[in-house]
């Protein structure tokens, strides 16, 4: 039977392919590192050899990708963030905000005159300079601001330095909108619960506004203006106030705030003072308005917003986020003899707050909360058994409740809920 030309061509092609395949297999069987050799790929099946080759190709691709990514600042930052999250999950080392050790006064007293000239002040360090409340990427403050803290068996002492070329103030009544002037604010969450925290504001005339917040405004908090700080305070100004004819250099603030008032509403015993190593959440803010001289007066520039400079930035222009504040620790040891010592509850507190924030973000998108952890954007350490033994989320009529059980079984379980309240042990929120 006579063959068709097309059949001949197909037969030749198949034979050529078979011959080529045979040569390749023969080469692999004889070549060093081939399938028949004891080299790198010794004793691998063809599929395994193909897989190894693919993996080498993929590995090379990823390495080239990493090198390229590291050259891009934005992508490099993302990679570093992911690496840091992995490190936190493996080590359970959760970043601390700014910290400050508050040393107890010895024999030296502090005279509240606003000048900060006592040895008690000179012996201790300033905080870090204030920055824009929004954090990285924002303009540096035009003026320097720093704070010092001391304490005794009655009061917490605050000393602040505010560089300023034009010192002015208009508010003259107690508990009015002091923040409409250039002003200085102190905030303390003495229980680290995010509830019943205290705020004291003061302007260059020494006029004060003081309030207690039931909880943050974002959690439907209410300011309780009937709370009084009983602060003893004084302001010292380098030159006159409200006088454009003379350029100022700075003003300083000195405060003594009784612990009795700072602990108000928290069920603390009468006369209670901080224990050695006790930690509070705290922040300090400076409100700064731009002004112009009109006639013989300073007037605010109406087309300019106020600047908010703080010790611990929040990432957003919202001062009332106590879970974003810095940490202060009270010590009864020799001055400058120690550093901040984190509480063993620190990882648990952070895990609770990370779940709280993730729930709020989830609801902003979906309109509801969830019990499912895999639906929340949680950092790996919160799910790592190394750091948190168990994370339990329940929904209830009020929203959600979270329990975090530390990896160390001797530590108390921590809890939070929809209104950002954080507690350990029995749920107990004292009222007046």
CSV table of C-alpha atoms in Angstrom, one decimal:
chain,number,residue,atom,x,y,z
A,1,UNK,CA,0.0,0.0,0.0
A,2,UNK,CA,1.4,3.4,-1.0
A,3,UNK,CA,1.9,5.8,1.9
A,4,UNK,CA,0.4,9.3,1.8
A,5,UNK,CA,3.0,12.1,1.8
A,6,UNK,CA,1.5,13.6,5.0
A,7,UNK,CA,1.8,10.3,6.8
A,8,UNK,CA,5.5,10.2,5.9
A,9,UNK,CA,6.0,13.7,7.3
A,10,UNK,CA,4.3,12.8,10.6
A,11,UNK,CA,6.3,9.6,10.9
A,12,UNK,CA,9.6,11.5,10.4
A,13,UNK,CA,8.6,14.1,13.0
A,14,UNK,CA,7.7,11.5,15.6
A,15,UNK,CA,10.9,9.6,15.0
A,16,UNK,CA,12.9,12.9,15.4
A,17,UNK,CA,11.2,13.7,18.6
A,18,UNK,CA,11.8,10.2,20.0
A,19,UNK,CA,15.5,10.4,19.0
A,20,UNK,CA,15.8,13.8,20.7
A,21,UNK,CA,14.1,12.6,23.8
A,22,UNK,CA,16.4,9.6,23.9
A,23,UNK,CA,19.5,11.8,23.6
A,24,UNK,CA,18.3,14.1,26.4
A,25,UNK,CA,17.6,11.2,28.7
A,26,UNK,CA,20.9,9.6,27.9
A,27,UNK,CA,22.7,12.8,28.6
A,28,UNK,CA,20.9,13.2,32.0
A,29,UNK,CA,21.8,9.6,32.9
A,30,UNK,CA,25.5,10.2,32.2
A,31,UNK,CA,26.0,13.9,33.1
A,32,UNK,CA,27.4,14.8,36.5
A,33,UNK,CA,24.5,15.7,38.8
A,34,UNK,CA,22.1,13.9,36.4
A,35,UNK,CA,19.5,11.3,37.4
A,36,UNK,CA,22.0,8.5,37.2
A,37,UNK,CA,24.7,10.4,39.1
A,38,UNK,CA,25.1,10.9,42.9
A,39,UNK,CA,25.6,14.7,42.4
A,40,UNK,CA,23.2,17.4,43.4
A,41,UNK,CA,20.1,15.8,41.8
A,42,UNK,CA,21.2,12.2,42.5
A,43,UNK,CA,18.4,9.6,42.9
A,44,UNK,CA,15.7,12.1,41.9
A,45,UNK,CA,12.8,11.0,39.7
A,46,UNK,CA,12.1,13.0,36.5
A,47,UNK,CA,9.1,14.8,38.2
A,48,UNK,CA,11.3,15.6,41.2
A,49,UNK,CA,14.0,16.9,38.9
A,50,UNK,CA,11.5,19.1,37.1
A,51,UNK,CA,10.2,20.4,40.4
A,52,UNK,CA,13.8,21.2,41.6
A,53,UNK,CA,14.4,23.1,38.4
A,54,UNK,CA,11.1,25.0,38.8
A,55,UNK,CA,11.9,25.8,42.4
A,56,UNK,CA,15.3,27.2,41.4
A,57,UNK,CA,13.6,29.3,38.8
A,58,UNK,CA,11.0,30.5,41.3
A,59,UNK,CA,13.6,31.2,43.9
A,60,UNK,CA,15.7,33.2,41.5
A,61,UNK,CA,12.6,35.1,40.5
A,62,UNK,CA,11.8,35.9,44.1
A,63,UNK,CA,15.3,37.0,44.8
A,64,UNK,CA,15.4,39.3,41.8
A,65,UNK,CA,12.0,40.6,43.0
A,66,UNK,CA,13.2,41.3,46.5
A,67,UNK,CA,16.3,43.2,45.2
A,68,UNK,CA,14.0,45.3,43.0
A,69,UNK,CA,11.5,45.8,45.8
A,70,UNK,CA,14.1,46.9,48.3
A,71,UNK,CA,15.1,49.8,46.0
A,72,UNK,CA,11.6,51.2,46.2
A,73,UNK,CA,11.2,53.1,49.5
A,74,UNK,CA,7.4,52.5,49.8
A,75,UNK,CA,7.7,48.7,49.0
A,76,UNK,CA,10.8,48.4,51.3
A,77,UNK,CA,8.8,49.9,54.1
A,78,UNK,CA,6.0,47.4,53.5
A,79,UNK,CA,8.5,44.5,53.5
A,80,UNK,CA,10.0,45.7,56.8
A,81,UNK,CA,6.6,46.0,58.4
A,82,UNK,CA,5.8,42.4,57.5
A,83,UNK,CA,9.1,41.2,58.7
A,84,UNK,CA,8.5,43.1,62.0
A,85,UNK,CA,5.1,41.5,62.4
A,86,UNK,CA,6.7,38.0,61.9
A,87,UNK,CA,9.4,38.9,64.4
A,88,UNK,CA,6.8,40.0,67.0
A,89,UNK,CA,4.9,36.8,66.5
A,90,UNK,CA,8.0,34.7,67.0
A,91,UNK,CA,9.4,36.7,69.9
A,92,UNK,CA,6.3,38.3,71.6
A,93,UNK,CA,8.2,41.6,71.7
A,94,UNK,CA,5.6,44.2,71.1
A,95,UNK,CA,6.8,47.7,70.4
A,96,UNK,CA,6.5,50.2,73.3
A,97,UNK,CA,5.3,53.8,72.7
A,98,UNK,CA,7.4,56.7,74.2
A,99,UNK,CA,8.1,56.0,77.9
A,100,UNK,CA,9.2,58.1,80.9
A,101,UNK,CA,10.3,57.1,84.4
A,102,UNK,CA,8.8,59.4,87.1
A,103,UNK,CA,11.2,59.5,90.0
A,104,UNK,CA,9.9,60.1,93.5
A,105,UNK,CA,11.1,63.3,95.3
A,106,UNK,CA,13.6,62.9,98.1
A,107,UNK,CA,14.3,65.7,100.5
A,108,UNK,CA,14.0,68.4,97.9
A,109,UNK,CA,10.7,70.2,97.6
A,110,UNK,CA,9.2,71.9,94.5
A,111,UNK,CA,7.9,75.4,94.9
A,112,UNK,CA,5.2,76.0,92.3
A,113,UNK,CA,6.3,79.3,90.8
A,114,UNK,CA,6.5,78.3,87.2
A,115,UNK,CA,10.2,78.7,86.8
A,116,UNK,CA,11.5,75.1,87.1
A,117,UNK,CA,14.6,76.2,88.8
A,118,UNK,CA,14.7,73.7,91.7
A,119,UNK,CA,17.3,70.9,91.9
A,120,UNK,CA,14.4,68.5,91.8
A,121,UNK,CA,13.8,69.5,88.2
A,122,UNK,CA,17.4,69.8,87.1
A,123,UNK,CA,18.2,66.3,88.3
A,124,UNK,CA,15.8,64.5,85.9
A,125,UNK,CA,15.6,64.3,82.1
A,126,UNK,CA,13.2,65.9,79.7
A,127,UNK,CA,10.9,63.9,77.5
A,128,UNK,CA,11.5,63.7,73.8
A,129,UNK,CA,10.7,66.9,71.9
A,130,UNK,CA,7.0,67.1,70.9
A,131,UNK,CA,6.1,66.2,67.3
A,132,UNK,CA,3.0,66.6,65.1
A,133,UNK,CA,0.1,64.5,66.5
A,134,UNK,CA,-0.2,62.8,63.1
A,135,UNK,CA,3.3,61.4,63.3
A,136,UNK,CA,5.7,60.6,60.5
A,137,UNK,CA,5.7,62.6,57.3
A,138,UNK,CA,4.3,65.7,59.0
A,139,UNK,CA,6.1,69.1,59.3
A,140,UNK,CA,8.4,69.5,62.3
A,141,UNK,CA,7.0,71.8,65.0
A,142,UNK,CA,8.1,75.4,64.7
A,143,UNK,CA,8.9,75.6,68.4
A,144,UNK,CA,10.4,73.2,70.9
A,145,UNK,CA,8.3,71.7,73.7
A,146,UNK,CA,9.4,69.2,76.4
A,147,UNK,CA,8.1,67.9,79.8
A,148,UNK,CA,9.5,66.7,83.1
A,149,UNK,CA,7.7,64.7,85.8
A,150,UNK,CA,8.2,64.1,89.6
A,151,UNK,CA,6.0,62.8,92.4
A,152,UNK,CA,5.7,62.5,96.1
A,153,UNK,CA,3.1,61.1,98.6
A,154,UNK,CA,0.5,63.7,97.6
A,155,UNK,CA,1.0,65.0,94.1
A,156,UNK,CA,2.2,64.4,90.6
A,157,UNK,CA,4.4,67.3,89.5
A,158,UNK,CA,4.5,68.4,85.8
A,159,UNK,CA,7.0,70.9,84.4
A,160,UNK,CA,6.8,72.0,80.8
A,161,UNK,CA,9.0,74.2,78.6
A,162,UNK,CA,7.3,75.9,75.6
A,163,UNK,CA,9.5,77.8,73.2
A,164,UNK,CA,7.5,80.8,71.9
A,165,UNK,CA,8.2,84.1,70.3
A,166,UNK,CA,4.7,85.6,70.7
A,167,UNK,CA,3.1,84.7,74.1
A,168,UNK,CA,-0.6,85.5,74.2
A,169,UNK,CA,-3.8,84.3,75.8
A,170,UNK,CA,-7.4,85.5,75.8
A,171,UNK,CA,-9.5,83.1,77.9
A,172,UNK,CA,-9.9,84.3,81.5
A,173,UNK,CA,-12.6,82.0,82.9
A,174,UNK,CA,-12.2,78.5,84.4
A,175,UNK,CA,-13.5,75.5,82.4
A,176,UNK,CA,-13.9,77.4,79.1
A,177,UNK,CA,-12.4,76.6,75.7
A,178,UNK,CA,-8.8,77.0,76.7
A,179,UNK,CA,-7.7,75.2,73.5
A,180,UNK,CA,-8.8,78.2,71.5
A,181,UNK,CA,-5.7,79.9,73.0
A,182,UNK,CA,-2.1,78.7,72.6
A,183,UNK,CA,-2.2,76.2,75.4
A,184,UNK,CA,-0.7,73.1,77.1
A,185,UNK,CA,-2.6,70.0,77.9
A,186,UNK,CA,-1.8,67.0,80.2
A,187,UNK,CA,-3.8,63.7,80.0
A,188,UNK,CA,-3.6,60.7,82.3
A,189,UNK,CA,-5.3,57.3,82.2
A,190,UNK,CA,-4.3,56.1,85.6
A,191,UNK,CA,-6.0,52.6,85.2
A,192,UNK,CA,-4.9,51.9,81.6
A,193,UNK,CA,-8.6,51.1,81.0
A,194,UNK,CA,-9.3,53.9,78.5
A,195,UNK,CA,-12.1,55.0,80.7
A,196,UNK,CA,-12.3,57.9,83.3
A,197,UNK,CA,-9.2,59.5,82.1
A,198,UNK,CA,-8.4,63.1,83.1
A,199,UNK,CA,-7.4,66.2,81.1
A,200,UNK,CA,-6.0,69.5,82.4
A,201,UNK,CA,-5.5,72.4,80.0
A,202,UNK,CA,-3.7,75.7,80.8
A,203,UNK,CA,-3.0,78.9,78.9
A,204,UNK,CA,-0.3,81.5,79.4
A,205,UNK,CA,-2.5,83.4,81.9
A,206,UNK,CA,-2.6,80.3,84.1
A,207,UNK,CA,-6.3,79.8,83.4
A,208,UNK,CA,-7.3,76.1,83.6
A,209,UNK,CA,-9.9,73.8,82.2
A,210,UNK,CA,-10.1,70.3,83.7
A,211,UNK,CA,-12.4,67.4,82.7
A,212,UNK,CA,-12.8,63.7,83.2
A,213,UNK,CA,-13.8,61.7,80.1
A,214,UNK,CA,-16.1,58.7,80.8
A,215,UNK,CA,-14.5,57.1,77.7
A,216,UNK,CA,-13.1,58.4,74.3
A,217,UNK,CA,-15.5,60.5,72.3
A,218,UNK,CA,-15.4,57.9,69.5
A,219,UNK,CA,-16.9,55.4,71.9
A,220,UNK,CA,-19.7,57.8,72.9
A,221,UNK,CA,-17.7,59.3,75.8
A,222,UNK,CA,-19.0,62.2,77.8
A,223,UNK,CA,-16.9,65.0,79.3
A,224,UNK,CA,-17.6,65.4,83.0
A,225,UNK,CA,-16.9,69.1,83.7
A,226,UNK,CA,-17.9,68.8,87.4
A,227,UNK,CA,-14.6,66.9,88.0
A,228,UNK,CA,-12.0,69.3,89.4
A,229,UNK,CA,-8.3,68.6,89.3
A,230,UNK,CA,-7.5,70.9,92.3
A,231,UNK,CA,-4.3,71.6,90.4
A,232,UNK,CA,-1.8,74.1,92.0
A,233,UNK,CA,-0.1,75.8,89.0
A,234,UNK,CA,2.0,78.7,87.9
A,235,UNK,CA,3.2,80.1,84.6
A,236,UNK,CA,6.5,81.9,84.0
A,237,UNK,CA,6.9,84.0,80.8
A,238,UNK,CA,10.1,85.3,79.4
A,239,UNK,CA,8.8,88.8,79.1
A,240,UNK,CA,5.2,90.2,78.9
A,241,UNK,CA,2.1,88.4,77.7
A,242,UNK,CA,-0.2,89.9,74.9
A,243,UNK,CA,2.5,92.5,74.0
A,244,UNK,CA,3.6,92.5,70.4
A,245,UNK,CA,6.1,95.3,71.1
A,246,UNK,CA,8.5,92.7,72.7
A,247,UNK,CA,9.5,89.4,71.3
A,248,UNK,CA,9.3,86.5,73.8
A,249,UNK,CA,11.5,83.4,73.9
A,250,UNK,CA,9.6,80.9,75.9
A,251,UNK,CA,7.0,80.2,78.7
A,252,UNK,CA,7.1,77.5,81.3
A,253,UNK,CA,4.4,75.7,83.2
A,254,UNK,CA,4.5,74.1,86.6
A,255,UNK,CA,1.7,72.0,88.1
A,256,UNK,CA,1.0,69.9,91.2
A,257,UNK,CA,-2.0,67.6,90.7
A,258,UNK,CA,-3.2,65.6,93.7
A,259,UNK,CA,-3.4,61.9,93.2
A,260,UNK,CA,-6.7,61.9,95.0
A,261,UNK,CA,-8.2,63.7,92.0
A,262,UNK,CA,-6.3,61.8,89.4
A,263,UNK,CA,-7.7,58.5,90.9
A,264,UNK,CA,-11.2,59.9,91.2
A,265,UNK,CA,-14.0,57.5,90.0
A,266,UNK,CA,-11.8,54.4,90.0
A,267,UNK,CA,-12.5,53.0,93.5
A,268,UNK,CA,-9.0,53.7,94.8
A,269,UNK,CA,-8.6,53.9,98.6
A,270,UNK,CA,-8.6,57.4,100.1
A,271,UNK,CA,-5.0,58.7,100.3
A,272,UNK,CA,-3.8,56.1,97.7
A,273,UNK,CA,-0.6,57.0,95.8
A,274,UNK,CA,1.2,55.1,93.0
A,275,UNK,CA,3.0,51.9,93.9
A,276,UNK,CA,6.6,51.4,92.8
A,277,UNK,CA,6.6,50.3,89.1
A,278,UNK,CA,3.0,51.4,88.6
A,279,UNK,CA,2.3,52.4,85.0
A,280,UNK,CA,-0.1,54.9,83.6
A,281,UNK,CA,-1.1,55.9,80.1
A,282,UNK,CA,-0.2,59.6,79.5
A,283,UNK,CA,0.2,62.2,76.9
A,284,UNK,CA,1.0,65.9,76.7
A,285,UNK,CA,-0.1,68.2,74.0
A,286,UNK,CA,0.5,71.8,72.9
A,287,UNK,CA,-2.1,73.7,70.9
A,288,UNK,CA,-0.4,76.3,68.7
A,289,UNK,CA,-2.2,78.9,66.6
A,290,UNK,CA,-0.6,81.2,64.0
A,291,UNK,CA,-1.1,84.9,64.7
A,292,UNK,CA,-0.6,88.3,63.2
A,293,UNK,CA,-0.2,91.7,64.8
A,294,UNK,CA,-3.1,94.0,64.3
A,295,UNK,CA,-2.6,97.3,66.0
A,296,UNK,CA,-1.3,96.4,69.4
A,297,UNK,CA,-2.8,93.0,69.6
A,298,UNK,CA,-2.1,89.4,68.5
A,299,UNK,CA,-5.0,88.0,66.4
A,300,UNK,CA,-5.3,84.4,65.2
A,301,UNK,CA,-5.0,83.9,61.4
A,302,UNK,CA,-8.5,82.9,60.5
A,303,UNK,CA,-7.3,80.9,57.4
A,304,UNK,CA,-5.0,78.7,59.4
A,305,UNK,CA,-5.8,75.6,61.5
A,306,UNK,CA,-4.2,75.0,64.8
A,307,UNK,CA,-1.1,72.8,65.1
A,308,UNK,CA,-1.3,70.0,67.6
A,309,UNK,CA,2.1,68.9,68.9
A,310,UNK,CA,2.4,66.0,71.3
A,311,UNK,CA,4.8,63.8,73.2
A,312,UNK,CA,3.4,60.6,71.7
A,313,UNK,CA,2.0,60.8,68.2
A,314,UNK,CA,-1.3,59.0,67.3
A,315,UNK,CA,-1.2,58.8,63.6
A,316,UNK,CA,-4.3,60.9,63.3
A,317,UNK,CA,-5.4,64.4,64.6
A,318,UNK,CA,-7.4,63.0,67.5
A,319,UNK,CA,-6.0,63.5,71.1
A,320,UNK,CA,-8.7,61.3,72.7
A,321,UNK,CA,-7.2,57.9,71.9
A,322,UNK,CA,-5.8,56.9,75.3
A,323,UNK,CA,-4.7,53.5,73.9
A,324,UNK,CA,-2.3,55.4,71.6
A,325,UNK,CA,-0.7,57.5,74.4
A,326,UNK,CA,2.8,57.0,75.9
A,327,UNK,CA,3.5,55.2,79.2
A,328,UNK,CA,4.9,56.7,82.4
A,329,UNK,CA,6.2,54.6,85.3
A,330,UNK,CA,6.5,55.6,88.9
A,331,UNK,CA,9.7,54.6,90.7
A,332,UNK,CA,11.0,54.8,94.3
A,333,UNK,CA,14.7,54.4,93.5
A,334,UNK,CA,17.7,56.6,93.1
A,335,UNK,CA,17.3,59.2,90.3
A,336,UNK,CA,18.4,58.1,86.8
A,337,UNK,CA,19.3,54.6,88.2
A,338,UNK,CA,16.8,52.6,86.1
A,339,UNK,CA,14.9,52.4,82.8
A,340,UNK,CA,11.3,51.8,82.0
A,341,UNK,CA,10.2,48.2,82.9
A,342,UNK,CA,7.2,47.0,80.9
A,343,UNK,CA,4.3,45.4,82.7
A,344,UNK,CA,3.9,41.6,82.1
A,345,UNK,CA,0.4,42.4,80.9
A,346,UNK,CA,1.7,44.5,78.0
A,347,UNK,CA,1.4,41.9,75.3
A,348,UNK,CA,-2.1,41.0,76.4
A,349,UNK,CA,-3.2,44.6,76.5
A,350,UNK,CA,-1.9,45.2,73.0
A,351,UNK,CA,-3.6,42.0,71.7
A,352,UNK,CA,-7.0,43.2,73.1
A,353,UNK,CA,-6.6,46.6,71.6
A,354,UNK,CA,-5.6,45.2,68.2
A,355,UNK,CA,-8.7,43.1,68.2
A,356,UNK,CA,-10.8,46.1,69.2
A,357,UNK,CA,-9.3,48.2,66.3
A,358,UNK,CA,-9.8,45.3,63.9
A,359,UNK,CA,-13.5,44.9,64.9
A,360,UNK,CA,-14.1,48.6,64.3
A,361,UNK,CA,-12.4,48.5,60.9
A,362,UNK,CA,-14.4,45.4,60.0
A,363,UNK,CA,-17.7,47.1,61.0
A,364,UNK,CA,-16.8,50.2,59.0
A,365,UNK,CA,-16.7,48.0,55.9
A,366,UNK,CA,-19.5,45.4,56.6
A,367,UNK,CA,-21.8,47.2,59.0
A,368,UNK,CA,-21.4,44.5,61.7
A,369,UNK,CA,-19.0,42.8,64.0
A,370,UNK,CA,-17.8,39.2,63.7
A,371,UNK,CA,-16.8,36.3,66.0
A,372,UNK,CA,-14.5,34.9,63.3
A,373,UNK,CA,-10.9,35.8,63.8
A,374,UNK,CA,-10.0,34.9,60.2
A,375,UNK,CA,-12.3,37.7,59.0
A,376,UNK,CA,-10.3,40.3,61.0
A,377,UNK,CA,-7.0,41.9,60.0
A,378,UNK,CA,-5.0,40.8,63.1
A,379,UNK,CA,-1.2,41.0,63.5
A,380,UNK,CA,0.3,37.5,63.7
A,381,UNK,CA,1.4,37.7,67.3
A,382,UNK,CA,-2.3,37.9,68.4
A,383,UNK,CA,-2.8,34.4,66.9
A,384,UNK,CA,0.5,32.9,67.8
A,385,UNK,CA,0.3,30.4,70.7
A,386,UNK,CA,3.7,31.7,71.7
A,387,UNK,CA,2.2,35.0,72.8
A,388,UNK,CA,-1.5,34.6,73.4
A,389,UNK,CA,-2.7,31.1,74.4
A,390,UNK,CA,-6.2,31.7,73.3
A,391,UNK,CA,-8.2,34.6,71.8
A,392,UNK,CA,-12.0,34.4,72.4
A,393,UNK,CA,-14.5,36.7,70.7
A,394,UNK,CA,-18.1,36.8,71.5
A,395,UNK,CA,-20.9,38.9,70.2
A,396,UNK,CA,-23.6,40.3,72.5
A,397,UNK,CA,-26.3,42.9,72.6
A,398,UNK,CA,-23.7,45.7,73.1
A,399,UNK,CA,-21.4,44.6,70.2
A,400,UNK,CA,-18.5,42.4,71.1
A,401,UNK,CA,-16.4,41.1,74.0
A,402,UNK,CA,-12.9,39.8,73.7
A,403,UNK,CA,-10.9,37.6,76.1
A,404,UNK,CA,-7.2,37.2,75.6
A,405,UNK,CA,-5.5,34.4,77.6
A,406,UNK,CA,-1.7,35.0,78.0
A,407,UNK,CA,0.7,32.2,77.0
A,408,UNK,CA,2.0,32.4,80.6
A,409,UNK,CA,-0.8,30.6,82.5
A,410,UNK,CA,0.1,32.4,85.8
A,411,UNK,CA,-1.0,35.8,84.3
A,412,UNK,CA,-4.6,36.9,84.5
A,413,UNK,CA,-6.8,36.8,81.4
A,414,UNK,CA,-7.5,40.2,79.8
A,415,UNK,CA,-10.7,41.5,78.4
A,416,UNK,CA,-12.1,44.3,76.3
A,417,UNK,CA,-15.4,45.2,74.8
A,418,UNK,CA,-17.1,47.5,72.2
A,419,UNK,CA,-16.5,50.7,74.2
A,420,UNK,CA,-12.7,50.1,74.5
A,421,UNK,CA,-12.8,49.4,78.2
A,422,UNK,CA,-9.9,47.1,79.2
A,423,UNK,CA,-9.9,45.1,82.4
A,424,UNK,CA,-8.3,42.0,84.0
A,425,UNK,CA,-10.0,39.6,86.4
A,426,UNK,CA,-13.5,40.5,87.4
A,427,UNK,CA,-15.4,43.1,85.3
A,428,UNK,CA,-15.9,46.0,87.5
A,429,UNK,CA,-16.3,49.6,86.5
A,430,UNK,CA,-16.8,52.0,89.4
A,431,UNK,CA,-19.2,54.9,89.2
A,432,UNK,CA,-19.6,57.9,91.6
